[in-house]
């Protein structure tokens, strides 16, 4: 199977910085996604990393180390609206298929306090 | 506007009843997926379809069935064989060409009466 691990819960205060870690053990790995999901709503795409390094996009950045099976999502200048679940997903291609399947972690519930 | 639409938002199932969840997309995506989400668990793949008239079982297909007669549509039937159907069901689509950025519908909450 695929093992995707991330913390269950995190808390932070408005204006702070928070780092959400994700480790994975996925054969045939070919990319790492982060999604944001507010309660009862659809997950929305935040970032995609396929090469090692940091990808910055506004207040959100994502890092990948393929050799360590590790990624993190960095959220800066936290706002109340950032309170949500953050889902880490590793992509792999099943043998003989061109379709990349995503395997999701359980999500990290982030609560931002005023 | 392009997007992916799920209906209904809430659905109730009686014992022994089959129910069908609708999913439609106008993004011209080839691939479509059904996920189940339970509290405290990650999204688990039920079925996926890479192309019209073809679909594959995911990790938890037992008690579910799908069809893919049109590119735009991928309905999911929760059969009476699924003994624990209460969950949040998410439909998604992607281009299906390797980099599978998923676009999700707004979800259907299914509950058992």
PDB file of C-alpha atoms in Angstrom:
ATOM      1  CA  UNK A   1       0.000   0.000   0.000  1.00  0.00           C
ATOM      2  CA  UNK A   2       0.866   3.644   0.082  1.00  0.00           C
ATOM      3  CA  UNK A   3       1.747   5.316   3.380  1.00  0.00           C
ATOM      4  CA  UNK A   4       1.045   9.022   3.562  1.00  0.00           C
ATOM      5  CA  UNK A   5       1.521  10.556   7.021  1.00  0.00           C
ATOM      6  CA  UNK A   6       0.722  14.033   8.236  1.00  0.00           C
ATOM      7  CA  UNK A   7      -0.195  15.454  11.657  1.00  0.00           C
ATOM      8  CA  UNK A   8      -3.856  15.297  12.605  1.00  0.00           C
ATOM      9  CA  UNK A   9      -4.186  18.785  14.062  1.00  0.00           C
ATOM     10  CA  UNK A  10      -2.254  22.042  14.324  1.00  0.00           C
ATOM     11  CA  UNK A  11      -3.051  25.427  15.798  1.00  0.00           C
ATOM     12  CA  UNK A  12      -1.535  28.853  15.199  1.00  0.00           C
ATOM     13  CA  UNK A  13      -2.367  32.519  15.669  1.00  0.00           C
ATOM     14  CA  UNK A  14      -3.231  35.132  13.089  1.00  0.00           C
ATOM     15  CA  UNK A  15      -0.187  36.608  11.379  1.00  0.00           C
ATOM     16  CA  UNK A  16       2.048  33.672  12.289  1.00  0.00           C
ATOM     17  CA  UNK A  17       3.795  31.127  10.078  1.00  0.00           C
ATOM     18  CA  UNK A  18       2.943  27.428  10.167  1.00  0.00           C
ATOM     19  CA  UNK A  19       4.588  24.428   8.508  1.00  0.00           C
ATOM     20  CA  UNK A  20       2.587  21.278   7.832  1.00  0.00           C
ATOM     21  CA  UNK A  21       4.742  18.222   7.196  1.00  0.00           C
ATOM     22  CA  UNK A  22       3.964  15.179   5.101  1.00  0.00           C
ATOM     23  CA  UNK A  23       5.964  11.996   4.678  1.00  0.00           C
ATOM     24  CA  UNK A  24       5.225   9.355   2.095  1.00  0.00           C
ATOM     25  CA  UNK A  25       6.296   5.892   1.052  1.00  0.00           C
ATOM     26  CA  UNK A  26       4.964   5.421  -2.448  1.00  0.00           C
ATOM     27  CA  UNK A  27       6.365   3.150  -5.107  1.00  0.00           C
ATOM     28  CA  UNK A  28       6.358   4.712  -8.551  1.00  0.00           C
ATOM     29  CA  UNK A  29       6.129   8.199  -7.057  1.00  0.00           C
ATOM     30  CA  UNK A  30       5.843  11.018  -9.575  1.00  0.00           C
ATOM     31  CA  UNK A  31       4.526  14.069  -7.774  1.00  0.00           C
ATOM     32  CA  UNK A  32       3.140  15.553  -4.559  1.00  0.00           C
ATOM     33  CA  UNK A  33      -0.028  17.618  -4.265  1.00  0.00           C
ATOM     34  CA  UNK A  34      -1.426  19.813  -1.498  1.00  0.00           C
ATOM     35  CA  UNK A  35      -5.123  20.623  -1.274  1.00  0.00           C
ATOM     36  CA  UNK A  36      -7.123  22.826   1.088  1.00  0.00           C
ATOM     37  CA  UNK A  37     -10.550  21.716   2.252  1.00  0.00           C
ATOM     38  CA  UNK A  38     -13.031  23.705   4.322  1.00  0.00           C
ATOM     39  CA  UNK A  39     -15.578  21.644   6.241  1.00  0.00           C
ATOM     40  CA  UNK A  40     -18.306  20.228   4.008  1.00  0.00           C
ATOM     41  CA  UNK A  41     -16.757  21.660   0.858  1.00  0.00           C
ATOM     42  CA  UNK A  42     -14.687  20.452  -2.070  1.00  0.00           C
ATOM     43  CA  UNK A  43     -10.902  20.262  -1.757  1.00  0.00           C
ATOM     44  CA  UNK A  44      -9.190  23.006  -3.752  1.00  0.00           C
ATOM     45  CA  UNK A  45      -5.752  22.743  -5.327  1.00  0.00           C
ATOM     46  CA  UNK A  46      -2.889  24.575  -3.625  1.00  0.00           C
ATOM     47  CA  UNK A  47       0.357  23.246  -5.071  1.00  0.00           C
ATOM     48  CA  UNK A  48       2.135  20.527  -7.027  1.00  0.00           C
ATOM     49  CA  UNK A  49       5.794  19.502  -6.668  1.00  0.00           C
ATOM     50  CA  UNK A  50       7.527  16.987  -8.874  1.00  0.00           C
ATOM     51  CA  UNK A  51      11.146  18.163  -8.540  1.00  0.00           C
ATOM     52  CA  UNK A  52      13.080  18.715  -5.328  1.00  0.00           C
ATOM     53  CA  UNK A  53      12.929  22.189  -3.933  1.00  0.00           C
ATOM     54  CA  UNK A  54      10.645  24.979  -2.897  1.00  0.00           C
ATOM     55  CA  UNK A  55       7.712  26.303  -4.908  1.00  0.00           C
ATOM     56  CA  UNK A  56       6.422  29.680  -3.743  1.00  0.00           C
ATOM     57  CA  UNK A  57       2.960  30.996  -4.524  1.00  0.00           C
ATOM     58  CA  UNK A  58       1.966  34.064  -2.578  1.00  0.00           C
ATOM     59  CA  UNK A  59       1.481  33.284   1.119  1.00  0.00           C
ATOM     60  CA  UNK A  60       1.757  29.543   0.464  1.00  0.00           C
ATOM     61  CA  UNK A  61       4.922  27.608  -0.355  1.00  0.00           C
ATOM     62  CA  UNK A  62       5.509  23.886  -0.788  1.00  0.00           C
ATOM     63  CA  UNK A  63       8.732  21.918  -0.525  1.00  0.00           C
ATOM     64  CA  UNK A  64       9.656  18.455  -1.741  1.00  0.00           C
ATOM     65  CA  UNK A  65      12.564  16.117  -1.065  1.00  0.00           C
ATOM     66  CA  UNK A  66      12.170  12.973  -3.140  1.00  0.00           C
ATOM     67  CA  UNK A  67      15.155  11.237  -1.571  1.00  0.00           C
ATOM     68  CA  UNK A  68      13.664  11.673   1.915  1.00  0.00           C
ATOM     69  CA  UNK A  69      10.029  11.066   0.958  1.00  0.00           C
ATOM     70  CA  UNK A  70       9.152  14.367   2.575  1.00  0.00           C
ATOM     71  CA  UNK A  71       7.152  17.448   1.784  1.00  0.00           C
ATOM     72  CA  UNK A  72       5.900  20.448   3.680  1.00  0.00           C
ATOM     73  CA  UNK A  73       3.385  23.207   3.131  1.00  0.00           C
ATOM     74  CA  UNK A  74       4.345  26.580   4.553  1.00  0.00           C
ATOM     75  CA  UNK A  75       1.644  29.146   5.266  1.00  0.00           C
ATOM     76  CA  UNK A  76       2.722  32.708   6.030  1.00  0.00           C
ATOM     77  CA  UNK A  77       0.820  35.684   7.450  1.00  0.00           C
ATOM     78  CA  UNK A  78      -1.940  33.403   8.639  1.00  0.00           C
ATOM     79  CA  UNK A  79      -5.516  34.600   8.385  1.00  0.00           C
ATOM     80  CA  UNK A  80      -8.667  33.297  10.042  1.00  0.00           C
ATOM     81  CA  UNK A  81      -9.896  32.035   6.681  1.00  0.00           C
ATOM     82  CA  UNK A  82      -6.888  29.678   6.529  1.00  0.00           C
ATOM     83  CA  UNK A  83      -8.589  27.502   9.153  1.00  0.00           C
ATOM     84  CA  UNK A  84      -9.224  24.336   7.160  1.00  0.00           C
ATOM     85  CA  UNK A  85      -8.012  20.801   6.567  1.00  0.00           C
ATOM     86  CA  UNK A  86      -4.849  20.493   4.445  1.00  0.00           C
ATOM     87  CA  UNK A  87      -4.533  17.309   2.428  1.00  0.00           C
ATOM     88  CA  UNK A  88      -1.251  15.858   1.228  1.00  0.00           C
ATOM     89  CA  UNK A  89      -1.479  13.513  -1.769  1.00  0.00           C
ATOM     90  CA  UNK A  90       1.222  11.482  -3.490  1.00  0.00           C
ATOM     91  CA  UNK A  91       0.820  10.608  -7.159  1.00  0.00           C
ATOM     92  CA  UNK A  92       1.938   7.379  -8.685  1.00  0.00           C
ATOM     93  CA  UNK A  93       1.370   5.680 -12.015  1.00  0.00           C
ATOM     94  CA  UNK A  94       0.101   2.130 -11.819  1.00  0.00           C
ATOM     95  CA  UNK A  95       2.080  -0.262 -14.001  1.00  0.00           C
ATOM     96  CA  UNK A  96       1.002  -0.099 -17.619  1.00  0.00           C
ATOM     97  CA  UNK A  97      -1.145   2.970 -17.064  1.00  0.00           C
ATOM     98  CA  UNK A  98      -0.606   6.544 -18.156  1.00  0.00           C
ATOM     99  CA  UNK A  99      -3.010   7.775 -15.494  1.00  0.00           C
ATOM    100  CA  UNK A 100      -1.516   9.100 -12.278  1.00  0.00           C
ATOM    101  CA  UNK A 101      -3.452   8.001  -9.205  1.00  0.00           C
ATOM    102  CA  UNK A 102      -3.444  10.189  -6.110  1.00  0.00           C
ATOM    103  CA  UNK A 103      -3.117   8.681  -2.634  1.00  0.00           C
ATOM    104  CA  UNK A 104      -4.255  10.994   0.132  1.00  0.00           C
ATOM    105  CA  UNK A 105      -3.151  11.420   3.719  1.00  0.00           C
ATOM    106  CA  UNK A 106      -5.756  11.858   6.439  1.00  0.00           C
ATOM    107  CA  UNK A 107      -5.478  15.615   6.382  1.00  0.00           C
ATOM    108  CA  UNK A 108      -4.194  18.141   8.917  1.00  0.00           C
ATOM    109  CA  UNK A 109      -6.867  20.262  10.573  1.00  0.00           C
ATOM    110  CA  UNK A 110      -5.416  23.745  11.043  1.00  0.00           C
ATOM    111  CA  UNK A 111      -7.113  26.156  13.435  1.00  0.00           C
ATOM    112  CA  UNK A 112      -6.079  29.795  13.311  1.00  0.00           C
ATOM    113  CA  UNK A 113      -6.830  31.808  16.459  1.00  0.00           C
ATOM    114  CA  UNK A 114      -7.197  35.598  16.578  1.00  0.00           C
TER     115      UNK A 114
ATOM    116  CA  UNK B   1     -18.193  28.719 -16.345  1.00  0.00           C
ATOM    117  CA  UNK B   2     -16.389  25.379 -16.522  1.00  0.00           C
ATOM    118  CA  UNK B   3     -16.669  23.107 -13.550  1.00  0.00           C
ATOM    119  CA  UNK B   4     -17.766  19.855 -12.003  1.00  0.00           C
ATOM    120  CA  UNK B   5     -21.234  19.497 -10.532  1.00  0.00           C
ATOM    121  CA  UNK B   6     -22.467  16.956  -8.041  1.00  0.00           C
ATOM    122  CA  UNK B   7     -26.050  16.398  -6.995  1.00  0.00           C
ATOM    123  CA  UNK B   8     -27.789  16.140  -4.684  1.00  0.00           C
ATOM    124  CA  UNK B   9     -25.962  17.912  -1.846  1.00  0.00           C
ATOM    125  CA  UNK B  10     -27.666  15.680   0.744  1.00  0.00           C
ATOM    126  CA  UNK B  11     -29.121  12.217   0.198  1.00  0.00           C
ATOM    127  CA  UNK B  12     -30.824   9.738   2.486  1.00  0.00           C
ATOM    128  CA  UNK B  13     -30.969   6.019   1.885  1.00  0.00           C
ATOM    129  CA  UNK B  14     -33.318   3.498   3.368  1.00  0.00           C
ATOM    130  CA  UNK B  15     -32.216  -0.011   4.231  1.00  0.00           C
ATOM    131  CA  UNK B  16     -32.018  -2.242   1.159  1.00  0.00           C
ATOM    132  CA  UNK B  17     -32.262   0.665  -1.250  1.00  0.00           C
ATOM    133  CA  UNK B  18     -29.932   1.590  -4.094  1.00  0.00           C
ATOM    134  CA  UNK B  19     -29.194   5.282  -4.582  1.00  0.00           C
ATOM    135  CA  UNK B  20     -27.382   7.077  -7.390  1.00  0.00           C
ATOM    136  CA  UNK B  21     -25.147  10.112  -7.027  1.00  0.00           C
ATOM    137  CA  UNK B  22     -24.760  12.349 -10.038  1.00  0.00           C
ATOM    138  CA  UNK B  23     -21.510  13.886 -11.306  1.00  0.00           C
ATOM    139  CA  UNK B  24     -21.218  16.055 -14.422  1.00  0.00           C
ATOM    140  CA  UNK B  25     -18.233  18.010 -15.732  1.00  0.00           C
ATOM    141  CA  UNK B  26     -17.829  20.453 -18.609  1.00  0.00           C
ATOM    142  CA  UNK B  27     -14.049  20.772 -18.354  1.00  0.00           C
ATOM    143  CA  UNK B  28     -13.480  18.377 -21.262  1.00  0.00           C
ATOM    144  CA  UNK B  29     -11.546  16.102 -18.922  1.00  0.00           C
ATOM    145  CA  UNK B  30     -10.964  12.485 -19.915  1.00  0.00           C
ATOM    146  CA  UNK B  31     -10.547  11.056 -16.419  1.00  0.00           C
ATOM    147  CA  UNK B  32     -13.146  11.009 -13.652  1.00  0.00           C
ATOM    148  CA  UNK B  33     -13.041   9.650 -10.112  1.00  0.00           C
ATOM    149  CA  UNK B  34     -15.193   8.894  -7.095  1.00  0.00           C
ATOM    150  CA  UNK B  35     -13.793   9.253  -3.592  1.00  0.00           C
ATOM    151  CA  UNK B  36     -15.287   8.533  -0.217  1.00  0.00           C
ATOM    152  CA  UNK B  37     -14.375  10.669   2.805  1.00  0.00           C
ATOM    153  CA  UNK B  38     -15.039   9.597   6.385  1.00  0.00           C
ATOM    154  CA  UNK B  39     -14.263  11.705   9.468  1.00  0.00           C
ATOM    155  CA  UNK B  40     -10.612  11.387  10.434  1.00  0.00           C
ATOM    156  CA  UNK B  41      -9.718   9.459   7.297  1.00  0.00           C
ATOM    157  CA  UNK B  42      -8.165  10.415   4.033  1.00  0.00           C
ATOM    158  CA  UNK B  43      -9.968  10.338   0.711  1.00  0.00           C
ATOM    159  CA  UNK B  44     -10.326   6.748  -0.472  1.00  0.00           C
ATOM    160  CA  UNK B  45     -10.775   5.905  -4.141  1.00  0.00           C
ATOM    161  CA  UNK B  46     -13.913   3.968  -5.055  1.00  0.00           C
ATOM    162  CA  UNK B  47     -13.828   3.887  -8.873  1.00  0.00           C
ATOM    163  CA  UNK B  48     -12.129   5.784 -11.639  1.00  0.00           C
ATOM    164  CA  UNK B  49     -12.500   6.085 -15.375  1.00  0.00           C
ATOM    165  CA  UNK B  50      -9.737   7.084 -17.750  1.00  0.00           C
ATOM    166  CA  UNK B  51     -11.922   7.167 -20.844  1.00  0.00           C
ATOM    167  CA  UNK B  52     -15.525   6.752 -21.956  1.00  0.00           C
ATOM    168  CA  UNK B  53     -16.913   3.205 -21.651  1.00  0.00           C
ATOM    169  CA  UNK B  54     -14.053   2.129 -19.417  1.00  0.00           C
ATOM    170  CA  UNK B  55     -13.653   2.213 -15.648  1.00  0.00           C
ATOM    171  CA  UNK B  56     -11.513   0.571 -12.990  1.00  0.00           C
ATOM    172  CA  UNK B  57     -12.026  -0.391  -9.362  1.00  0.00           C
ATOM    173  CA  UNK B  58     -10.268   1.684  -6.763  1.00  0.00           C
ATOM    174  CA  UNK B  59      -9.393   0.603  -3.255  1.00  0.00           C
ATOM    175  CA  UNK B  60     -12.943   0.281  -1.832  1.00  0.00           C
ATOM    176  CA  UNK B  61     -15.196  -0.652  -4.784  1.00  0.00           C
ATOM    177  CA  UNK B  62     -17.289  -3.309  -3.022  1.00  0.00           C
ATOM    178  CA  UNK B  63     -20.939  -2.290  -2.777  1.00  0.00           C
ATOM    179  CA  UNK B  64     -20.633   0.397  -5.441  1.00  0.00           C
ATOM    180  CA  UNK B  65     -21.137   0.522  -9.205  1.00  0.00           C
ATOM    181  CA  UNK B  66     -20.465   3.137 -11.891  1.00  0.00           C
ATOM    182  CA  UNK B  67     -20.991   3.781 -15.587  1.00  0.00           C
ATOM    183  CA  UNK B  68     -19.248   6.054 -18.081  1.00  0.00           C
ATOM    184  CA  UNK B  69     -21.479   6.290 -21.128  1.00  0.00           C
ATOM    185  CA  UNK B  70     -20.623   9.938 -21.789  1.00  0.00           C
ATOM    186  CA  UNK B  71     -17.426  11.869 -21.309  1.00  0.00           C
ATOM    187  CA  UNK B  72     -19.209  14.447 -19.177  1.00  0.00           C
ATOM    188  CA  UNK B  73     -20.958  12.089 -16.781  1.00  0.00           C
ATOM    189  CA  UNK B  74     -19.819   9.528 -14.198  1.00  0.00           C
ATOM    190  CA  UNK B  75     -22.704   8.501 -11.899  1.00  0.00           C
ATOM    191  CA  UNK B  76     -22.079   6.403  -8.799  1.00  0.00           C
ATOM    192  CA  UNK B  77     -24.635   3.908  -7.475  1.00  0.00           C
ATOM    193  CA  UNK B  78     -24.443   2.932  -3.830  1.00  0.00           C
ATOM    194  CA  UNK B  79     -26.038  -0.493  -3.692  1.00  0.00           C
ATOM    195  CA  UNK B  80     -27.722  -2.268  -0.812  1.00  0.00           C
ATOM    196  CA  UNK B  81     -24.587  -4.420  -0.584  1.00  0.00           C
ATOM    197  CA  UNK B  82     -22.701  -1.431   0.855  1.00  0.00           C
ATOM    198  CA  UNK B  83     -23.393  -1.919   4.548  1.00  0.00           C
ATOM    199  CA  UNK B  84     -21.839   1.292   5.789  1.00  0.00           C
ATOM    200  CA  UNK B  85     -22.697   3.917   3.181  1.00  0.00           C
ATOM    201  CA  UNK B  86     -22.844   6.984   5.429  1.00  0.00           C
ATOM    202  CA  UNK B  87     -20.035   9.252   4.214  1.00  0.00           C
ATOM    203  CA  UNK B  88     -19.169  12.347   2.201  1.00  0.00           C
ATOM    204  CA  UNK B  89     -18.763  11.431  -1.470  1.00  0.00           C
ATOM    205  CA  UNK B  90     -16.553  13.500  -3.750  1.00  0.00           C
ATOM    206  CA  UNK B  91     -16.396  13.323  -7.507  1.00  0.00           C
ATOM    207  CA  UNK B  92     -13.324  14.632  -9.309  1.00  0.00           C
ATOM    208  CA  UNK B  93     -11.964  14.947 -12.819  1.00  0.00           C
ATOM    209  CA  UNK B  94      -8.596  15.503 -14.471  1.00  0.00           C
ATOM    210  CA  UNK B  95      -7.043  15.673 -17.940  1.00  0.00           C
ATOM    211  CA  UNK B  96      -5.805  12.124 -17.502  1.00  0.00           C
ATOM    212  CA  UNK B  97      -2.450  12.615 -19.164  1.00  0.00           C
ATOM    213  CA  UNK B  98      -0.039  12.006 -16.290  1.00  0.00           C
ATOM    214  CA  UNK B  99      -0.100  15.175 -14.201  1.00  0.00           C
ATOM    215  CA  UNK B 100      -3.358  14.522 -12.444  1.00  0.00           C
ATOM    216  CA  UNK B 101      -4.386  17.797 -10.867  1.00  0.00           C
ATOM    217  CA  UNK B 102      -7.847  16.926  -9.636  1.00  0.00           C
ATOM    218  CA  UNK B 103     -10.820  19.253  -9.816  1.00  0.00           C
ATOM    219  CA  UNK B 104     -13.444  18.329  -7.247  1.00  0.00           C
ATOM    220  CA  UNK B 105     -17.193  18.673  -7.095  1.00  0.00           C
ATOM    221  CA  UNK B 106     -18.846  20.103  -4.004  1.00  0.00           C
ATOM    222  CA  UNK B 107     -19.688  16.678  -2.616  1.00  0.00           C
ATOM    223  CA  UNK B 108     -22.735  14.655  -1.585  1.00  0.00           C
ATOM    224  CA  UNK B 109     -23.407  13.759   2.032  1.00  0.00           C
ATOM    225  CA  UNK B 110     -25.123  10.372   2.122  1.00  0.00           C
ATOM    226  CA  UNK B 111     -26.867   9.221   5.283  1.00  0.00           C
ATOM    227  CA  UNK B 112     -28.813   6.095   6.157  1.00  0.00           C
ATOM    228  CA  UNK B 113     -32.337   6.414   7.579  1.00  0.00           C
TER     229      UNK B 113
END
